[in-house]
mmCIF file of C-alpha atoms and ligand atoms in Angstrom:
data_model
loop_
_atom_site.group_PDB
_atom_site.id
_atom_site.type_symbol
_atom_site.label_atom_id
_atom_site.label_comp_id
_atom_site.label_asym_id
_atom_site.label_seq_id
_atom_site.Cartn_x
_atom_site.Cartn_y
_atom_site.Cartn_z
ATOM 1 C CA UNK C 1 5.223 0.011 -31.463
ATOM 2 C CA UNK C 2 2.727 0.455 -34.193
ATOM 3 C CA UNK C 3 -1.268 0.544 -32.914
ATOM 4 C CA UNK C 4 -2.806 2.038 -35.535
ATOM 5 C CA UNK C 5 -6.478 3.198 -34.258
ATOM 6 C CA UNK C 6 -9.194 3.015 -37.627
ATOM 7 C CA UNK C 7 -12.143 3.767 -35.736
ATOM 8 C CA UNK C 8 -13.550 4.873 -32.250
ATOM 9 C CA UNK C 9 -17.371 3.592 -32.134
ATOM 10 C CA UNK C 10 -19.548 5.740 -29.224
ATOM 11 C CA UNK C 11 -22.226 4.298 -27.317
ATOM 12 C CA UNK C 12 -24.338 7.003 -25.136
ATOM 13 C CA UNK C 13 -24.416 5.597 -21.950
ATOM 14 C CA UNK C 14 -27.198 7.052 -19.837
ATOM 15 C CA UNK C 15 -24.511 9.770 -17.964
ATOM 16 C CA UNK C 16 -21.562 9.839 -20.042
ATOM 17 C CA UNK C 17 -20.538 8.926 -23.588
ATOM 18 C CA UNK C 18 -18.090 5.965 -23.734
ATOM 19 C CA UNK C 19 -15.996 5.080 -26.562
ATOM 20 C CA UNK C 20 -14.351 1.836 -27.055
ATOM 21 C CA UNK C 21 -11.116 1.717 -29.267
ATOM 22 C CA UNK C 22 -10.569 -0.729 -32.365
ATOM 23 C CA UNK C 23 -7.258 -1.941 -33.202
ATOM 24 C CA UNK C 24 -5.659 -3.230 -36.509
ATOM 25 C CA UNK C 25 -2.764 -5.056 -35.759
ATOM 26 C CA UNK C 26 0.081 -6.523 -38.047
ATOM 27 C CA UNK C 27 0.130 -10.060 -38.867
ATOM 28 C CA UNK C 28 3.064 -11.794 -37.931
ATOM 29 C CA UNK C 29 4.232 -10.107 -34.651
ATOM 30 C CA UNK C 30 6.372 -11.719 -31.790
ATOM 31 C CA UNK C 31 6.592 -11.538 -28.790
ATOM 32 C CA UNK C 32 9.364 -8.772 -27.707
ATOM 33 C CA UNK C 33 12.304 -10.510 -26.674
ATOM 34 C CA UNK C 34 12.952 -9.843 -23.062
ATOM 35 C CA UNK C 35 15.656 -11.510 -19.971
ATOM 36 C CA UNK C 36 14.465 -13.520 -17.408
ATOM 37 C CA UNK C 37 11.536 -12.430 -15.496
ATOM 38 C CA UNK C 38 11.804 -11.346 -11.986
ATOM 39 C CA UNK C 39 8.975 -12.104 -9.890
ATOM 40 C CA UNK C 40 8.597 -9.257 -6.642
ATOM 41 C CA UNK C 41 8.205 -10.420 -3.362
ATOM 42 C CA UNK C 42 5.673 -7.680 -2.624
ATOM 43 C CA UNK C 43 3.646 -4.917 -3.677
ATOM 44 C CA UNK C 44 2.357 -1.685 -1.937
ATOM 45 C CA UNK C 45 0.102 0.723 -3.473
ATOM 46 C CA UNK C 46 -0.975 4.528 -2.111
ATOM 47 C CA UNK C 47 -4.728 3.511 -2.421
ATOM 48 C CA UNK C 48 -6.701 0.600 -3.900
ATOM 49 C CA UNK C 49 -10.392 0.499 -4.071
ATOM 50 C CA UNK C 50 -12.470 -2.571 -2.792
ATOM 51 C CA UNK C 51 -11.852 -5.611 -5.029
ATOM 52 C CA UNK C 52 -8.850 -4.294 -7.011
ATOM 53 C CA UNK C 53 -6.014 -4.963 -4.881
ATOM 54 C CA UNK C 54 -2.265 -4.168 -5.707
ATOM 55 C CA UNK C 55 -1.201 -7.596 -5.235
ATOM 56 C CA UNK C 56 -3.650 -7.808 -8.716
ATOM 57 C CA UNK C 57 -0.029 -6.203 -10.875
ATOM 58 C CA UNK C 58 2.248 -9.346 -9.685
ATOM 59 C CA UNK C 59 0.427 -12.445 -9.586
ATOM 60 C CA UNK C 60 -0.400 -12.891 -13.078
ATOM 61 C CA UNK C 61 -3.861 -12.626 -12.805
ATOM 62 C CA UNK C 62 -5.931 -11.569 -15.951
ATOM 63 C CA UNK C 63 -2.524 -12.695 -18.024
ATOM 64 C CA UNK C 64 -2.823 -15.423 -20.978
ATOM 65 C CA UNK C 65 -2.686 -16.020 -24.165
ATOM 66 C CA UNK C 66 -6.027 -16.253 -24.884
ATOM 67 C CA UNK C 67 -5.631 -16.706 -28.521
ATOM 68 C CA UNK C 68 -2.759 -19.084 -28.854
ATOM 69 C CA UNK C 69 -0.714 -16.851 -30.901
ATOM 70 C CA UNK C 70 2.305 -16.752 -28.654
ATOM 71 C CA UNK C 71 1.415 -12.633 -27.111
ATOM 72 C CA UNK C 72 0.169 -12.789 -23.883
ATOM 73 C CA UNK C 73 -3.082 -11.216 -23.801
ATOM 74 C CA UNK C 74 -4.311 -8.770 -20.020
ATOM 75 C CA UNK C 75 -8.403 -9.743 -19.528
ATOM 76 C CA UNK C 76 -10.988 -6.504 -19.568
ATOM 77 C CA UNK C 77 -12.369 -7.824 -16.400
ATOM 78 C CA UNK C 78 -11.238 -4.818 -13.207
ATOM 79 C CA UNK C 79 -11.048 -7.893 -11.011
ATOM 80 C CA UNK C 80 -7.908 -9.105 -12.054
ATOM 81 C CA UNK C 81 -6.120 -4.747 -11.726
ATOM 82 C CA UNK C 82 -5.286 -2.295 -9.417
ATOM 83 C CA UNK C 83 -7.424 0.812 -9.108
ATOM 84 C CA UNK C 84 -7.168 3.506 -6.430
ATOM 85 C CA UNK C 85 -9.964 4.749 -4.561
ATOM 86 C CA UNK C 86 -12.538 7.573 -5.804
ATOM 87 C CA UNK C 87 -10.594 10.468 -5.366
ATOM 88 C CA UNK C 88 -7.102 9.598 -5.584
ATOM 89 C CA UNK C 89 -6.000 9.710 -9.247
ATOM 90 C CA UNK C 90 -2.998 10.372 -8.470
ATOM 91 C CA UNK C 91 -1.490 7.773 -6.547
ATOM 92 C CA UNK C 92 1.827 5.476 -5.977
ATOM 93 C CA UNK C 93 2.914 2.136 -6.300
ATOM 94 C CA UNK C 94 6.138 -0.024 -4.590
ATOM 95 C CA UNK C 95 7.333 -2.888 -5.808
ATOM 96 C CA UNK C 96 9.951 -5.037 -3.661
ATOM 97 C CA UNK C 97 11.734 -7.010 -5.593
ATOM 98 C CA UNK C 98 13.515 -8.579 -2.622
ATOM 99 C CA UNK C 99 16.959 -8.674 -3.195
ATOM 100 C CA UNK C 100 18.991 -6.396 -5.441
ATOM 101 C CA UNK C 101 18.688 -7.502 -9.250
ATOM 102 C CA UNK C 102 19.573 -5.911 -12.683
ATOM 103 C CA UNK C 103 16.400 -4.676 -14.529
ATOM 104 C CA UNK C 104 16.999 -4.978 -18.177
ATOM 105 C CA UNK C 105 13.286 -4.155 -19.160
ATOM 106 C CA UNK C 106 9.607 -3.259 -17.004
ATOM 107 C CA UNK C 107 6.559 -4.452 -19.012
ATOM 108 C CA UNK C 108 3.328 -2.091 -17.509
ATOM 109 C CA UNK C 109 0.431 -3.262 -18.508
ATOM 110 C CA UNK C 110 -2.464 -0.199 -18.486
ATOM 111 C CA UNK C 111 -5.504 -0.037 -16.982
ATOM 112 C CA UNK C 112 -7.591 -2.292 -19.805
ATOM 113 C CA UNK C 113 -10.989 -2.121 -18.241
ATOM 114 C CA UNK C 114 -13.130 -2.515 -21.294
ATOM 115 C CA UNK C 115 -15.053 1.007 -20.601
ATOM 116 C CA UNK C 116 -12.542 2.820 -18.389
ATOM 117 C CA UNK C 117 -9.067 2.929 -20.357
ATOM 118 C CA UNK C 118 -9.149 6.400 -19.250
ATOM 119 C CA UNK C 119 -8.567 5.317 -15.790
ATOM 120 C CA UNK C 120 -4.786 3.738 -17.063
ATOM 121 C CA UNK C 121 -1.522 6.031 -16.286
ATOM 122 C CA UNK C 122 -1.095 8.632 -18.890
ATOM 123 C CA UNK C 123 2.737 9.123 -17.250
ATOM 124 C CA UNK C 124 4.727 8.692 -13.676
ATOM 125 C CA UNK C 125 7.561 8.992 -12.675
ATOM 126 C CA UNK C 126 10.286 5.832 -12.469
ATOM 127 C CA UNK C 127 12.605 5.415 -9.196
ATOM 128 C CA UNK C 128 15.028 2.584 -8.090
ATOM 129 C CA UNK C 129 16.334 2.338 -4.659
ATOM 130 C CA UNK C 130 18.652 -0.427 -3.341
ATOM 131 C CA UNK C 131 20.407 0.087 0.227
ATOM 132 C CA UNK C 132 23.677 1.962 -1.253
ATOM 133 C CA UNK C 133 22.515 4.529 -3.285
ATOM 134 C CA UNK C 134 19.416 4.886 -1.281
ATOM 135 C CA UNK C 135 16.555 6.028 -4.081
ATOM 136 C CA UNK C 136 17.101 7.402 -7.564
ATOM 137 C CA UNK C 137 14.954 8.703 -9.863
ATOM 138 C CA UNK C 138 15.355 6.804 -13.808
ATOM 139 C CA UNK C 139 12.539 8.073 -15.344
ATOM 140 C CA UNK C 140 10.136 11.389 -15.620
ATOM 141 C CA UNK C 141 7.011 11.434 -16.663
ATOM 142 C CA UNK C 142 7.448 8.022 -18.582
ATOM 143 C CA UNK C 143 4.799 7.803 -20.669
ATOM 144 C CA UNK C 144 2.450 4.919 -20.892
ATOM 145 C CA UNK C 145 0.643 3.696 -23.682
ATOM 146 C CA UNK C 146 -3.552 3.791 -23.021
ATOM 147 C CA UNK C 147 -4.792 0.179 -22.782
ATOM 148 C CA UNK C 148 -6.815 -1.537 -25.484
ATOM 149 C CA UNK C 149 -9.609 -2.324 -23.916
ATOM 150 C CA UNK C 150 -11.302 -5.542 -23.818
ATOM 151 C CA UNK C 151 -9.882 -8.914 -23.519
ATOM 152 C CA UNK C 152 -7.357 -8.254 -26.915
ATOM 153 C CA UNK C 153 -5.070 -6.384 -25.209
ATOM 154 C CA UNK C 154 -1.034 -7.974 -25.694
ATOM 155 C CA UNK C 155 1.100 -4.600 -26.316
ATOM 156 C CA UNK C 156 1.557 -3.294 -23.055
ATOM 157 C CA UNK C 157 3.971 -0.448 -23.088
ATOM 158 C CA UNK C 158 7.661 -2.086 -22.637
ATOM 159 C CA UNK C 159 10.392 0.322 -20.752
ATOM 160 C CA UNK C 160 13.984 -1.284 -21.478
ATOM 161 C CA UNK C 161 16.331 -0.292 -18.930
ATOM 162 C CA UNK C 162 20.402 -0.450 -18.537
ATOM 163 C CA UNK C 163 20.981 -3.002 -16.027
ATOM 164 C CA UNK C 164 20.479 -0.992 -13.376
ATOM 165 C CA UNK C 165 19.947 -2.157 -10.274
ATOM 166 C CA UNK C 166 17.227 -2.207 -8.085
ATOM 167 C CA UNK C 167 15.896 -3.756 -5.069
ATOM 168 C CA UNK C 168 12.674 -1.668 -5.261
ATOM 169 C CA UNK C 169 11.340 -0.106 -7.442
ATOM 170 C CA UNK C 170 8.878 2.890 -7.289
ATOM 171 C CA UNK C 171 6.098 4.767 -9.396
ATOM 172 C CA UNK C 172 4.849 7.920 -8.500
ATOM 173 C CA UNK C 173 3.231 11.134 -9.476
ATOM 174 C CA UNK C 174 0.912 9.018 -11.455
ATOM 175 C CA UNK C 175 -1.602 11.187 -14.093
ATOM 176 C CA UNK C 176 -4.459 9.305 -15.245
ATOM 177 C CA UNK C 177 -5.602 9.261 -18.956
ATOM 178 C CA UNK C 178 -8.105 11.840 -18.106
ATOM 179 C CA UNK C 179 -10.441 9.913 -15.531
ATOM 180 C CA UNK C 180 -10.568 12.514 -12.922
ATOM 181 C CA UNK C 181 -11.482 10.081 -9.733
ATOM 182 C CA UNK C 182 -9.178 7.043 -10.405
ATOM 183 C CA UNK C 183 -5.847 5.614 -11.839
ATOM 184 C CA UNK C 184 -5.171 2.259 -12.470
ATOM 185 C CA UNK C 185 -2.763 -0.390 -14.121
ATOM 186 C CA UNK C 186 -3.041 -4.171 -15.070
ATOM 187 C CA UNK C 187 0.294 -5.735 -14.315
ATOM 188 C CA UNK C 188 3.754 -4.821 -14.036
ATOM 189 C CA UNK C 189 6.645 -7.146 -14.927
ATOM 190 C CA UNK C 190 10.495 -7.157 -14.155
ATOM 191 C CA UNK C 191 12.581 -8.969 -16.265
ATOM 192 C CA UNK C 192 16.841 -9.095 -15.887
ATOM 193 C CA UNK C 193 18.958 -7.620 -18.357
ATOM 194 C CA UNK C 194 18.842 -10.187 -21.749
ATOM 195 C CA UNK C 195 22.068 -12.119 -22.003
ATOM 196 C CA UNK C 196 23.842 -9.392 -24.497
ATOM 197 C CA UNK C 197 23.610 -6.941 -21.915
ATOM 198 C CA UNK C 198 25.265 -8.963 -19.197
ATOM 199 C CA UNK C 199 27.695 -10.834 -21.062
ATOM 200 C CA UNK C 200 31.144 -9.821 -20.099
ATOM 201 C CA UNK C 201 33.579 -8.472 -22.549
ATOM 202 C CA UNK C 202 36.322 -11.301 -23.402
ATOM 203 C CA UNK C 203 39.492 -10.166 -21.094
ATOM 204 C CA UNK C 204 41.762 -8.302 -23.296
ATOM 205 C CA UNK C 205 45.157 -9.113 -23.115
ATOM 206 C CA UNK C 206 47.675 -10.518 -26.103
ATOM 207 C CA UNK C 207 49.116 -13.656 -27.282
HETATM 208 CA CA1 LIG I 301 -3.338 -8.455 -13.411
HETATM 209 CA CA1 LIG I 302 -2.350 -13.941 -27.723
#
């Protein structure tokens, strides 16, 4: 994914300097093509501080494309993402996707607050459980690209997966991108596997 950063402008705030990223982006891009999304039935988060609920990563809230060029854009505004509380930067989330289904790709969408991209997830760790093989770990230390910032932001960090399959699915041992007193994201989404990676081979067999 190409973000190429030109410039970082600082502002002194009166107790710490912020900085607020500026993005060049390619003209022509498209939307990443992805299988049919997968909506979870629930949400459960470690911590979440007052106004930033969990249930803020599934319902779509903050998501549209603002400038009609077919990428979905995440809004600046906290409101609409999940933030722990003061203290716990290094929290958990559980999604319940509420039956088993194949993931073919997770979209995460950082923590885009306009002045506090620092609060996103740096990395955590990926884990799957359904009722057979009880819960697995997929992924450690995934890393996750810092959000843009601002109401821009439509290249959220895109994990594609092999069909596995999942009836939850976990993050933990989440690292912030340096805020020391929270971590946050903006949405997650689930999408099945696209239809190349579920098609079934044509039965062998001669003539
Ligand atoms: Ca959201
Ligand atoms: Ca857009």
């Amino acid at each position: 994914m190409s973000k190429p950063v030109i410039a970082t402008v600082e502002i002194g705030g009166p107790f710490k300097l912020l900085a607020q990223q500026i993005w060049i982006k390619a003209k022509d891009r498209k939307a990443p093509e992805m299988g049919e999304a997968i909506t979870p039935t629930a949400v459960q988060a470690g911590s979440a501080d007052t106004g930033t609920q969990a249930l803020n990563l599934i319902n779509g809230s903050g998501l549209r494309d603002l400038d009609f060029d077919g990428l979905t854009e995440h809004r600046g505004d906290p409101g609409f993402m999940w933030r722990s509380v003061k203290g716990e930067a290094k929290g958990w989330l559980e999604f319940d996707l509420g039956r088993p289904q194949k993931l073919g790709a997770l979209c995460v969408w950082n923590h885009n607050d306009t002045w506090h991209t620092d609060r996103g997830v740096q990395k955590m760790d990926v884990s799957v459980w359904t009722q057979e093989g009880g819960w697995q770990k997929i992924r450690d230390d995934l890393p996750v690209d810092q959000a843009e910032g601002g109401d821009g932001y439509d290249e959220p960090t895109i994990v594609r997966l092999d069909a596995v399959t999942a009836q939850k699915v976990r993050f933990d041992d989440l690292a912030s991108c340096g805020d020391a007193d929270y971590v946050g994201l903006s949405e997650v989404q689930f999408f099945g596997p696209q239809s190349a990676q579920t098609a079934t081979p044509v039965a062998g067999g001669g003539q």
